[in-house]
Coordinates of C-alpha atoms in Angstrom, one line a residue:
X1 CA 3.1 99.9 -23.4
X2 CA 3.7 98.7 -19.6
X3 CA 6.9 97.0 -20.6
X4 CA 8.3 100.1 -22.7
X5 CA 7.4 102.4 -19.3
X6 CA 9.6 99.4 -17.1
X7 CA 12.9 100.0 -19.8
X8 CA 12.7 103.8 -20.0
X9 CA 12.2 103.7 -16.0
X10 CA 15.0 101.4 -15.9
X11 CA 17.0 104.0 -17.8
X12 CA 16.4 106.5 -15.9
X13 CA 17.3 105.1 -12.4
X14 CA 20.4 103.6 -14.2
X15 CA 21.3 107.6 -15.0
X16 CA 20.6 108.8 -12.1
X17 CA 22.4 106.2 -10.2
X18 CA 25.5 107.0 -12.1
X19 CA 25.1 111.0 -11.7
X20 CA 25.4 110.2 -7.9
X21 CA 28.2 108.0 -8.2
X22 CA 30.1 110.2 -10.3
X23 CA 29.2 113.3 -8.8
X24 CA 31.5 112.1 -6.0
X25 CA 34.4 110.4 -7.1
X26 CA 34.6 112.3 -10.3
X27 CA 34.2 116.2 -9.2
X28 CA 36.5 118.1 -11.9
X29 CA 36.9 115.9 -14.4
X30 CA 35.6 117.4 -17.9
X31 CA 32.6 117.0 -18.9
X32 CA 33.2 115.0 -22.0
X33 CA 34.3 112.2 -20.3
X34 CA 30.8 111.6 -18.9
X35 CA 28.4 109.7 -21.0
X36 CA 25.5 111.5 -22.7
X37 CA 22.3 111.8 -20.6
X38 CA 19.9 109.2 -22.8
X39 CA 22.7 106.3 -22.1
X40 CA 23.1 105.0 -19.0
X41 CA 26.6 104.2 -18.3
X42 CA 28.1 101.1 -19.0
X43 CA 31.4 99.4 -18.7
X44 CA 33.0 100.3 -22.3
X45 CA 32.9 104.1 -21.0
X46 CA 35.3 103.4 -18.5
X47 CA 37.9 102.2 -20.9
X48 CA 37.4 104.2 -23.4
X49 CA 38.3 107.1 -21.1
X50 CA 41.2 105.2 -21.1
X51 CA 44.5 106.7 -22.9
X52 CA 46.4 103.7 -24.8
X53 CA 50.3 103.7 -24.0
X54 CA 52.5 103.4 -27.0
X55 CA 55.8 101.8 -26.4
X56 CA 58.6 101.1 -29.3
X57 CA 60.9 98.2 -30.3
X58 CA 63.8 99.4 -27.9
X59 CA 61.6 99.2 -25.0
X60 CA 59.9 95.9 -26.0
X61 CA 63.9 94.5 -26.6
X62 CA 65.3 96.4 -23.2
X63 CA 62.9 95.0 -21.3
X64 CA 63.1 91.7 -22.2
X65 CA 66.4 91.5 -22.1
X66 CA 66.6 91.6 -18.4
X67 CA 63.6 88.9 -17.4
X68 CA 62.6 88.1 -14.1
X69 CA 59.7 87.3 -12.8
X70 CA 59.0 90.6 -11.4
X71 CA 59.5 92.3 -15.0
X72 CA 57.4 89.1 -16.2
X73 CA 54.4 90.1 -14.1
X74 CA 54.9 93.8 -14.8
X75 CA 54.7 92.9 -18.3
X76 CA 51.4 90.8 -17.8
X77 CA 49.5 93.6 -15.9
X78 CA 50.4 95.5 -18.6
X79 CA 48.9 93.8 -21.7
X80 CA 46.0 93.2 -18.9
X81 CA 44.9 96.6 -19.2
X82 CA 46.4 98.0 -22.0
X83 CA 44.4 95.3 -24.5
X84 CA 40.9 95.9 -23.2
X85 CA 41.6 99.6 -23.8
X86 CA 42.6 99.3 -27.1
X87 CA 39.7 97.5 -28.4
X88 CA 37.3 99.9 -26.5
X89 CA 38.4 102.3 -28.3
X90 CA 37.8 100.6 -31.3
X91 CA 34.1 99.1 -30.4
X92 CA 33.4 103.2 -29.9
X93 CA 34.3 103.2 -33.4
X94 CA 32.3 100.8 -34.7
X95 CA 29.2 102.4 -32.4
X96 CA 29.9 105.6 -34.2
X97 CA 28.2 103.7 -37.9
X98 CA 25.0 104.0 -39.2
X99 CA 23.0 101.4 -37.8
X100 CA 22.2 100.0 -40.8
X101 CA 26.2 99.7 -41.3
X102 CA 26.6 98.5 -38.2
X103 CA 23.9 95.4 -39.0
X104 CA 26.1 93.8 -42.2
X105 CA 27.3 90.8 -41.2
X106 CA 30.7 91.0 -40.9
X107 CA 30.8 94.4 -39.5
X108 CA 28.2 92.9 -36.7
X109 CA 30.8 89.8 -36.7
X110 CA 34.0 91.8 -35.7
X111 CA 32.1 93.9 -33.2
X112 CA 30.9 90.3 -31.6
X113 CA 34.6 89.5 -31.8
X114 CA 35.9 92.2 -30.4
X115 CA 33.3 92.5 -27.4
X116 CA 33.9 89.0 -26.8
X117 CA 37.2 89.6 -26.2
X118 CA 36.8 92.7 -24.6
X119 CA 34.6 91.4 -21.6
X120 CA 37.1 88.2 -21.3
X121 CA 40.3 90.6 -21.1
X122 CA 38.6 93.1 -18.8
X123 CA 37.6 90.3 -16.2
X124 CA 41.0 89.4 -15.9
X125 CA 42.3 90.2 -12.5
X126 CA 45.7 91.9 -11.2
X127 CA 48.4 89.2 -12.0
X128 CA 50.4 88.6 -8.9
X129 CA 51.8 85.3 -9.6
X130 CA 53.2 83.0 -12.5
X131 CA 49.8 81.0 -12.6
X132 CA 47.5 84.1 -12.9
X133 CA 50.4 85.0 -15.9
X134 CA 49.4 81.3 -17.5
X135 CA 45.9 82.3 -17.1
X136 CA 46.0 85.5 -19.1
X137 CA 48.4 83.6 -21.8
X138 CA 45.2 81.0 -22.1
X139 CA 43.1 84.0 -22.4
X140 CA 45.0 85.8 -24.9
X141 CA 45.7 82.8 -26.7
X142 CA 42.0 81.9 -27.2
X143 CA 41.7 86.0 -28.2
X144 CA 44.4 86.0 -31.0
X145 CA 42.8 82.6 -32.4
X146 CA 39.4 83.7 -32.5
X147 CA 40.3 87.1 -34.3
X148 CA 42.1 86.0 -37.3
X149 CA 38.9 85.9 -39.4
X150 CA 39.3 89.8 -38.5
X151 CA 40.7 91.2 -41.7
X152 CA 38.7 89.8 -44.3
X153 CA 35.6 90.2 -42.5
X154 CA 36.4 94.2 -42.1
X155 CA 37.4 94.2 -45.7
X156 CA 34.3 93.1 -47.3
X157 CA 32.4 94.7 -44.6
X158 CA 33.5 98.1 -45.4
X159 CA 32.5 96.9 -49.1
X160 CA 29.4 96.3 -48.2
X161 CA 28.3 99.3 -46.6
X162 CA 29.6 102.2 -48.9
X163 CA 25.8 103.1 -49.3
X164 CA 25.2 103.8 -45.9
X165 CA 29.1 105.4 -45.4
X166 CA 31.2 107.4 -47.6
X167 CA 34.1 105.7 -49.3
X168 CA 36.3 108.4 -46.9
X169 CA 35.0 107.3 -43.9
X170 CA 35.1 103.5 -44.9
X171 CA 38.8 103.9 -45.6
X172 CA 39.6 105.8 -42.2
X173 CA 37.5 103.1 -40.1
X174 CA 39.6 100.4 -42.0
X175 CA 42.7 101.9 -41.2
X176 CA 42.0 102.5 -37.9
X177 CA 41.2 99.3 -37.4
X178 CA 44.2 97.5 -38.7
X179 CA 46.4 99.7 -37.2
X180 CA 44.7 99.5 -33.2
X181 CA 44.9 95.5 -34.2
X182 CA 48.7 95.2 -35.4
X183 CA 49.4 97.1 -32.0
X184 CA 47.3 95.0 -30.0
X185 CA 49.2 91.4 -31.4
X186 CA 52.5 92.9 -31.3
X187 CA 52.2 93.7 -27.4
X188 CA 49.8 90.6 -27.1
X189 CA 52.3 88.1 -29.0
X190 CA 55.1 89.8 -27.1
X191 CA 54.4 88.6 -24.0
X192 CA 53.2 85.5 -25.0
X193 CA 56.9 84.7 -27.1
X194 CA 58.7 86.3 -22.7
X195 CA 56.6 84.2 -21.0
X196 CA 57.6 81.4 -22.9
X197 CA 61.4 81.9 -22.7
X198 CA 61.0 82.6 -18.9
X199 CA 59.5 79.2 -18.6
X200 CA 62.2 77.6 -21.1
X201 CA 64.5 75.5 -18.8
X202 CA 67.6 76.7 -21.3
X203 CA 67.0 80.4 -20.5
X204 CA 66.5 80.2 -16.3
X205 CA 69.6 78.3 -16.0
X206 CA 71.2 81.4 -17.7
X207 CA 69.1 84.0 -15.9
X208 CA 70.2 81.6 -12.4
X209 CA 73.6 81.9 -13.4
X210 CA 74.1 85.3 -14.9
X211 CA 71.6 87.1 -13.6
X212 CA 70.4 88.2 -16.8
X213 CA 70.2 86.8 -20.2
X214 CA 72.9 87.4 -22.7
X215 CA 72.8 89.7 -26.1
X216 CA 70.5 87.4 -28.2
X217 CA 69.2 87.8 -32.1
X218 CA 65.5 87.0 -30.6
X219 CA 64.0 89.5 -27.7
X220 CA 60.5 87.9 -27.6
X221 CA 58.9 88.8 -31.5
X222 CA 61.4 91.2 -31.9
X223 CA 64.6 91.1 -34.0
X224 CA 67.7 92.9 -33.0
X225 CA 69.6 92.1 -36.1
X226 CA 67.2 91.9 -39.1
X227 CA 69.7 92.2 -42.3
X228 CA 68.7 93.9 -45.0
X229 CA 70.1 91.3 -47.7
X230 CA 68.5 88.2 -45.5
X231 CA 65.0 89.5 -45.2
X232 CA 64.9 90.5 -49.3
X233 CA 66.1 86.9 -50.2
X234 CA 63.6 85.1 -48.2
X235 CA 60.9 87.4 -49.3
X236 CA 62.1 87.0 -53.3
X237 CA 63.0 82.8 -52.7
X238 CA 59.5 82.3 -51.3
X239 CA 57.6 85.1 -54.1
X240 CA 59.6 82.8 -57.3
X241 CA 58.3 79.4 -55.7
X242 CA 54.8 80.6 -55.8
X243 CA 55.2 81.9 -59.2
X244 CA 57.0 78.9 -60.4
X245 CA 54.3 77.1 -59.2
X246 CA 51.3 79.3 -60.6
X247 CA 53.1 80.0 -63.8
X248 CA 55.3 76.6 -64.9
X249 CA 58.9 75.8 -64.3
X250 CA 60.1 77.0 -68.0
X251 CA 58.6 80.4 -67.6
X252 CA 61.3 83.0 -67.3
X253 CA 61.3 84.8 -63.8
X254 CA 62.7 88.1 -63.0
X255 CA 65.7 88.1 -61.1
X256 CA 65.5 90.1 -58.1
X257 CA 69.3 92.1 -58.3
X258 CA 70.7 93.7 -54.9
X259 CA 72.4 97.2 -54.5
X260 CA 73.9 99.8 -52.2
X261 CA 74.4 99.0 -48.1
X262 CA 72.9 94.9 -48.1
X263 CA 75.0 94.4 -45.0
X264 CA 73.1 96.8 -43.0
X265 CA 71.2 95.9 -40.0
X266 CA 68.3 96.9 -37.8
X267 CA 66.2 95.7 -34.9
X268 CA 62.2 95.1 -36.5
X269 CA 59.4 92.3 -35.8
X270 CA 60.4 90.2 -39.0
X271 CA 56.6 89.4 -39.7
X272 CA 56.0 92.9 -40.4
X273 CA 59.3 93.5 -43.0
X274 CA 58.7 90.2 -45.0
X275 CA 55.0 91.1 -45.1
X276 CA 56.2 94.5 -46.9
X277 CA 58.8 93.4 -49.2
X278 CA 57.0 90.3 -49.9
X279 CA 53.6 92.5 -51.3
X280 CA 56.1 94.7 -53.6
X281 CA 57.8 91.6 -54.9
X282 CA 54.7 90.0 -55.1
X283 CA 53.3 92.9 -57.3
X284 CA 56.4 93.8 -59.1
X285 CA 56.6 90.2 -60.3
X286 CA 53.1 89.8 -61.6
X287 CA 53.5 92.6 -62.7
X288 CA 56.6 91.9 -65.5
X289 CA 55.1 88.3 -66.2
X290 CA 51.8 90.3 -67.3
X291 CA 53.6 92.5 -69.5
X292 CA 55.9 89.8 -71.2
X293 CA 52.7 88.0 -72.0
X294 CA 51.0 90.7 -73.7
X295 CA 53.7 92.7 -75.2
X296 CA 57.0 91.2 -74.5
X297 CA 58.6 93.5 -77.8
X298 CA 58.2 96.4 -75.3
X299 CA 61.6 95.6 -73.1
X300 CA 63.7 96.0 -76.7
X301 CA 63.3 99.5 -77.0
X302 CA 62.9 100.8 -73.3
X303 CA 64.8 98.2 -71.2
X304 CA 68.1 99.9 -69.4
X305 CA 69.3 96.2 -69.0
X306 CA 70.6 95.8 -72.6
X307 CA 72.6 92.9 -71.4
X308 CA 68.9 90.7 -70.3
X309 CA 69.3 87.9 -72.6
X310 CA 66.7 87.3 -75.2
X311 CA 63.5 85.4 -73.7
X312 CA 64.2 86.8 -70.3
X313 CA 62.6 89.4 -68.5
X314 CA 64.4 92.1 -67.3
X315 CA 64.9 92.2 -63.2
X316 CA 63.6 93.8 -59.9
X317 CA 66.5 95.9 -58.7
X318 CA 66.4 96.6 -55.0
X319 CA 68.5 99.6 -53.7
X320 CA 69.1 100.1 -49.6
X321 CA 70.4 103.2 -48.3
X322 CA 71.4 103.4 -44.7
X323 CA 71.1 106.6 -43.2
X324 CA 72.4 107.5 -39.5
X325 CA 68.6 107.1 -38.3
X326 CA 66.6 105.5 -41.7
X327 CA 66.7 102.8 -43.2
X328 CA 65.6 103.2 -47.2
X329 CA 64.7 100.3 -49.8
X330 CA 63.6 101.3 -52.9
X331 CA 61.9 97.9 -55.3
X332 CA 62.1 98.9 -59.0
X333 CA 60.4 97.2 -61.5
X334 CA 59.9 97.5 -65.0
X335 CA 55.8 96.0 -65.3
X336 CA 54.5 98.7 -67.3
X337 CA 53.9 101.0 -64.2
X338 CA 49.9 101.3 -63.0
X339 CA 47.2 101.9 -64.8
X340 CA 45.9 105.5 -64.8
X341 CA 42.3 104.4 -64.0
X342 CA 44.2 102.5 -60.8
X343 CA 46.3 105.1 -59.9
X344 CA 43.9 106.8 -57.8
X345 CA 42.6 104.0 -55.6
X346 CA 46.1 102.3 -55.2
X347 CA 45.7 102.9 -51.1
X348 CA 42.1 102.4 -50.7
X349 CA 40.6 99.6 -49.4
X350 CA 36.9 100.1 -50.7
X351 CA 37.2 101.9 -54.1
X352 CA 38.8 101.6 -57.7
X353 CA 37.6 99.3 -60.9
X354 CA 37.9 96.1 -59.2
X355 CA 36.1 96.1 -56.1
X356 CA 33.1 93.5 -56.7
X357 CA 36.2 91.2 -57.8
X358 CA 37.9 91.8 -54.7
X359 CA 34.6 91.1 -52.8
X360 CA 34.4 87.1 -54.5
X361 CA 38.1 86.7 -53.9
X362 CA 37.9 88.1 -50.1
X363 CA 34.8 85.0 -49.5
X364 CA 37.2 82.6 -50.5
X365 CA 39.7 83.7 -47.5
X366 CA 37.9 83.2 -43.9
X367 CA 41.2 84.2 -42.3
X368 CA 44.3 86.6 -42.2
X369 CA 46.6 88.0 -40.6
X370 CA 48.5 89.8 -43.0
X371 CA 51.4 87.9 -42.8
X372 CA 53.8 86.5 -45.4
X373 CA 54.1 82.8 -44.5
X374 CA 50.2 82.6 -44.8
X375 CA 50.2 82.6 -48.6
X376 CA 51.5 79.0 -47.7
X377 CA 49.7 76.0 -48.5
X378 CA 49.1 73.5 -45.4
X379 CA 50.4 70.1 -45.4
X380 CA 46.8 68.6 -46.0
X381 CA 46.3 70.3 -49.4
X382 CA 47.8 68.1 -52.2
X383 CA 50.9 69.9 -54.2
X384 CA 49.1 69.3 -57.2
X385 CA 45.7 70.4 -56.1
X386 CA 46.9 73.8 -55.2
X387 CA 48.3 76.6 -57.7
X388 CA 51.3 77.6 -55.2
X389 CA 54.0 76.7 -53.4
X390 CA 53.8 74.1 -50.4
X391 CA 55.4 75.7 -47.1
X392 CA 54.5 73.6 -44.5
X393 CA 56.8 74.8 -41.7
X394 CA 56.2 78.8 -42.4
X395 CA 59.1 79.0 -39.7
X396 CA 61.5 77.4 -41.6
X397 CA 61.5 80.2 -43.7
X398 CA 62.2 83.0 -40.9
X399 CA 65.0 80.8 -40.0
X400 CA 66.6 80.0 -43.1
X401 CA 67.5 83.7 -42.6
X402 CA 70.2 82.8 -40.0
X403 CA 71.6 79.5 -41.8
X404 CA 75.4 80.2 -41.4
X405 CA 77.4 79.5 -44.7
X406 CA 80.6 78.0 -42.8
X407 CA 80.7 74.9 -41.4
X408 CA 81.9 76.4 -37.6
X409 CA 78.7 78.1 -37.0
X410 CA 76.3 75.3 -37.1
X411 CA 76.0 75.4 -33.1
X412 CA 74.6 78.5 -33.6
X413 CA 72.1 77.5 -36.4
X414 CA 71.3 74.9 -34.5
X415 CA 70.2 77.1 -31.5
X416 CA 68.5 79.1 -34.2
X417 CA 66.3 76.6 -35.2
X418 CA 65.5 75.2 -31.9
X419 CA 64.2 78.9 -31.4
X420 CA 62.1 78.9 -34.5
X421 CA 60.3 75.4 -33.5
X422 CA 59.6 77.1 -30.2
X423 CA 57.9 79.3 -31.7
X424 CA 56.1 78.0 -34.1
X425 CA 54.5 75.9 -31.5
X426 CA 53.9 78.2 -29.1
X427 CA 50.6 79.2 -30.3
X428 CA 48.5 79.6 -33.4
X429 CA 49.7 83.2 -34.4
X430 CA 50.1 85.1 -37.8
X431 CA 53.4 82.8 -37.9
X432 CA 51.5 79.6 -38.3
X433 CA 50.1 77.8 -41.3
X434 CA 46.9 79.4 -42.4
X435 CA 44.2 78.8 -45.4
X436 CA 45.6 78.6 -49.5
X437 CA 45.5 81.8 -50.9
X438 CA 46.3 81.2 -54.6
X439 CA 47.8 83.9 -56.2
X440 CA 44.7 84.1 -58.6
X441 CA 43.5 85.4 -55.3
X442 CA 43.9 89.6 -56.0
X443 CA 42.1 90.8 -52.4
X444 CA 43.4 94.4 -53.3
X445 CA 44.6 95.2 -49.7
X446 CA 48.0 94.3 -49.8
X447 CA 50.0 97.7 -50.6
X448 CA 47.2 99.4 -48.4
X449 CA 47.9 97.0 -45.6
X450 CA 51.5 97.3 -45.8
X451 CA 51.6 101.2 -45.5
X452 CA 49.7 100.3 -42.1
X453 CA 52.6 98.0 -41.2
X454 CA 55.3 100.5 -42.8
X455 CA 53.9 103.3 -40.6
X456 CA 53.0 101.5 -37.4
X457 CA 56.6 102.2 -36.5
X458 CA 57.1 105.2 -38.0
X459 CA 58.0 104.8 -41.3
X460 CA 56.6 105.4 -44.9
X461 CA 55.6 103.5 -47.8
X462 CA 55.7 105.6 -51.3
X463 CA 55.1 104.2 -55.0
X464 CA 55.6 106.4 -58.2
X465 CA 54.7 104.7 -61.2
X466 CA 55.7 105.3 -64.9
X467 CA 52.9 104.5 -66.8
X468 CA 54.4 102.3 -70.1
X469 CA 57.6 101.5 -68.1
X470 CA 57.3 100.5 -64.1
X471 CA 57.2 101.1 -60.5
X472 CA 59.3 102.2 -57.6
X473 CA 58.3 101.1 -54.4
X474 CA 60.3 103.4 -51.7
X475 CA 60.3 102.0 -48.3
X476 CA 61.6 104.1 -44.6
X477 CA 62.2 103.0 -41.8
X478 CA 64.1 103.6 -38.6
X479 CA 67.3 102.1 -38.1
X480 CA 67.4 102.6 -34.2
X481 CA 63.8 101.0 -33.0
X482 CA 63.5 104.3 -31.0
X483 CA 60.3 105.2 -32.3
X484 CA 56.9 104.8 -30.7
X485 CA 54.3 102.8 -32.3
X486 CA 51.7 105.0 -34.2
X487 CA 48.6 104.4 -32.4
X488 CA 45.1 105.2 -34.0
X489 CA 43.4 108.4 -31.8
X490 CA 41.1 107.9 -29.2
X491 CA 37.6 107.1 -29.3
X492 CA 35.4 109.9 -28.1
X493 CA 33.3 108.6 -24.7
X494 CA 30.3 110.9 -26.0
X495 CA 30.2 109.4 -29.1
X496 CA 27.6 107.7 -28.9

């Protein structure tokens, strides 16, 4: 009884301490913003209060483009505070469950993350110099390593708790979630990928010489010339080695047929492109080799490729349409379209037929990052003890993009791949080598996640299915990397 008087008196001197504080730094500032009388306040209300600043991929390429080391620290202070922001926000979130939601174990394990990393990024003081910049790379570093057991921890979290939280609400949380932590690695790897080509002795002597670096393909993470014909043959070369694998040699894949404006261009963070295209030829694939195993007479009479020979299954036809601002791809398939009792849940990550499935197959993945390379296999995994593809160097792949196909631009391929080893051992990101994830593996968040990547920068993922004949899969978005990144809304400081 004595020691419950001490906390509540504790409580209260803790209030009123902050009602005088406040009363005198804050006069005029609405009332919302002050936390609730029962809670004393505590240093997560100050960020929260916090508004996040959106940027877009121009501004991320602009200002890389001219480094110094003035635009280098500017940078740093920037993910400095911006970070700890964002994941307050999203810790008010996770306060806002039940508390018996807010117990399960990986719910309670991504708030320990992201607290973690919250007090370790908030600590961090003004960067004023190129060591205090290496210190907040370490920190950072250490962050985007610790949180890659993020996704699948949410995902069977949110599973877990649908009796304490409506299916609604678990959806929104996840989306929230994913979205505040695609925007937090894309400004946090960012800086990472300009502090490492301020320090690169290749790129000083140019800024020394020049003053600023020339018009390259790579501004940090980002882009500038992503092709549209590249980025779908990587995706469909790496999606018909794992199905080779998983399905034999002899069986007959579809052939992933190109149309309209290939050629087109556009600046994007590749990661987030392959992930998309590589989920709808993903789908679209398993989709056709499930339908020519249990009825394969069905392509005779409804196939508009009369010219497929016989034993083969017809192909996934990709359409892109460049627009003066958009940028449309539209994956067709003819699987047999989605089932009706499917249909429904198709962008929900906690509900549909399937979902104590999804929960055994989520166990068997401890991390991702929602990446496309991370369906690789790493090197210490036996070829033949694994039911996909071996991709060892999951950077190889982004830069067999760029191999030139005349002998005069090898120079340039050259400096291409130099780039892409750079990279790839800059730090462990959602580039690198991560767990197997056989393809027997059906997690059921991939078309939800890549909506969350298709609309992070403004665009729009759509599927309209013909049940009995196939999908199409349309994909926008913007051609001139001029749009902010969609943030998720800020958490209310009274929430809780």
């Amino acid at each position: 009884m004595e020691r419950t008087y001490r906390v509540l008196s504790r409580r209260r001197h803790a209030v009123r301490a902050y009602s005088t504080t406040t009363s005198s730094t804050q006069q005029g500032t609405d009332s919302s913003t002050i936390p609730p009388p029962w809670r004393p306040a505590t240093a997560l209300d100050e960020w929260v209060e916090r508004e996040a600043r959106p940027i877009s991929l121009r501004q991320l390429t602009v200002f890389g483009r001219t480094l110094s080391e003035g635009r280098l620290l500017s940078s740093a202070n920037y993910v400095r505070l911006e970070l700890p922001t964002r994941i307050a926000h999203r810790l008010r979130n996770m306060q806002t469950l039940p508390y018996s939601a807010l117990t399960n174990q990986h719910i309670s394990h991504v708030h320990e993350l992201y607290y973690s990393a919250f007090e370790k990024l908030r600590k961090v003081p003004e960067v004023r110099t190129l060591a205090d910049n290496d210190q907040l790379c370490a920190v950072i570093r250490e962050c985007l390593h610790e949180h890659l057991s993020v996704i699948p921890a949410l995902a069977m979290g949110v599973l877990e708790i649908q009796s304490a939280v409506p299916a609604d609400v678990c959806d929104q949380l996840m989306r929230t979630m994913l979205r505040s932590r695609i925007s937090r690695r894309v400004i946090a790897e960012q800086h990472l990928a300009l502090t490492d080509t301020y320090h690169s002795p290749h790129s000083m002597r140019r800024s020394q010489s020049a003053g600023s670096a020339p018009d390259e393909d790579f501004i940090g993470e980002v882009f500038l010339k992503c092709k549209a014909r590249e980025i779908i043959d990587t995706c469909s070369s790496t999606i018909t080695r794992l199905a080779r694998r998983a399905h034999g040699k002899d069986t007959p894949l579809p052939e992933v047929k190109l149309f309209g404006d290939v050629e087109t261009t556009f600046p994007y963070i590749p990661s987030h492109i392959e992930y998309i295209i590589g989920e709808l030829l993903r789908n679209s694939t398993q989709a056709i080799l499930a339908r020519a195993r249990t009825n394969p007479e069905s392509w005779t009479s409804t196939s508009s490729s009369p010219a497929t020979p016989s034993g083969a299954v017809p192909p996934i036809e990709v359409l892109i349409c460049e627009s003066a601002q958009h940028i449309i791809i539209r994956v067709s398939d003819q699987g047999g379209g989605v089932a009706r009792d499917v249909l429904p849940y198709l962008w929900s990550f906690t509900t549909g037929p399937r979902k104590e499935k999804r929960l055994k197959d989520l166990e068997q993945v401890p991390r991702l990052a929602g990446t496309l390379q991370e369906i690789a296999v790493p090197p210490s995994i036996p070829p033949e003890d694994s039911s996909i593809s071996s991709i060892t160097d999951a950077e190889t792949l982004r830069s067999s993009k760029h191999t030139p196909e005349s002998a005069q631009d090898s120079t340039e391929d050259s400096e291409t791949s130099r780039k892409s080893q750079s990279r790839k051992d800059r730090y462990d990101n959602s580039l690198s080598t991560f767990t197997a994830r056989p393809p027997g593996l059906r997690l059921g968040i991939g078309l939800p996640m890549s909506r969350i990547y298709a609309e992070y920068w403004a665009g729009s993922l759509e599927l309209h299915s013909l049940e009995g004949y196939g999908v199409d899969a349309f994909l926008q978005i913007s051609k001139l990397g001029n749009r902010n990144e969609v943030l998720s809304t800020r958490a209310s400081m009274d929430a809780v």
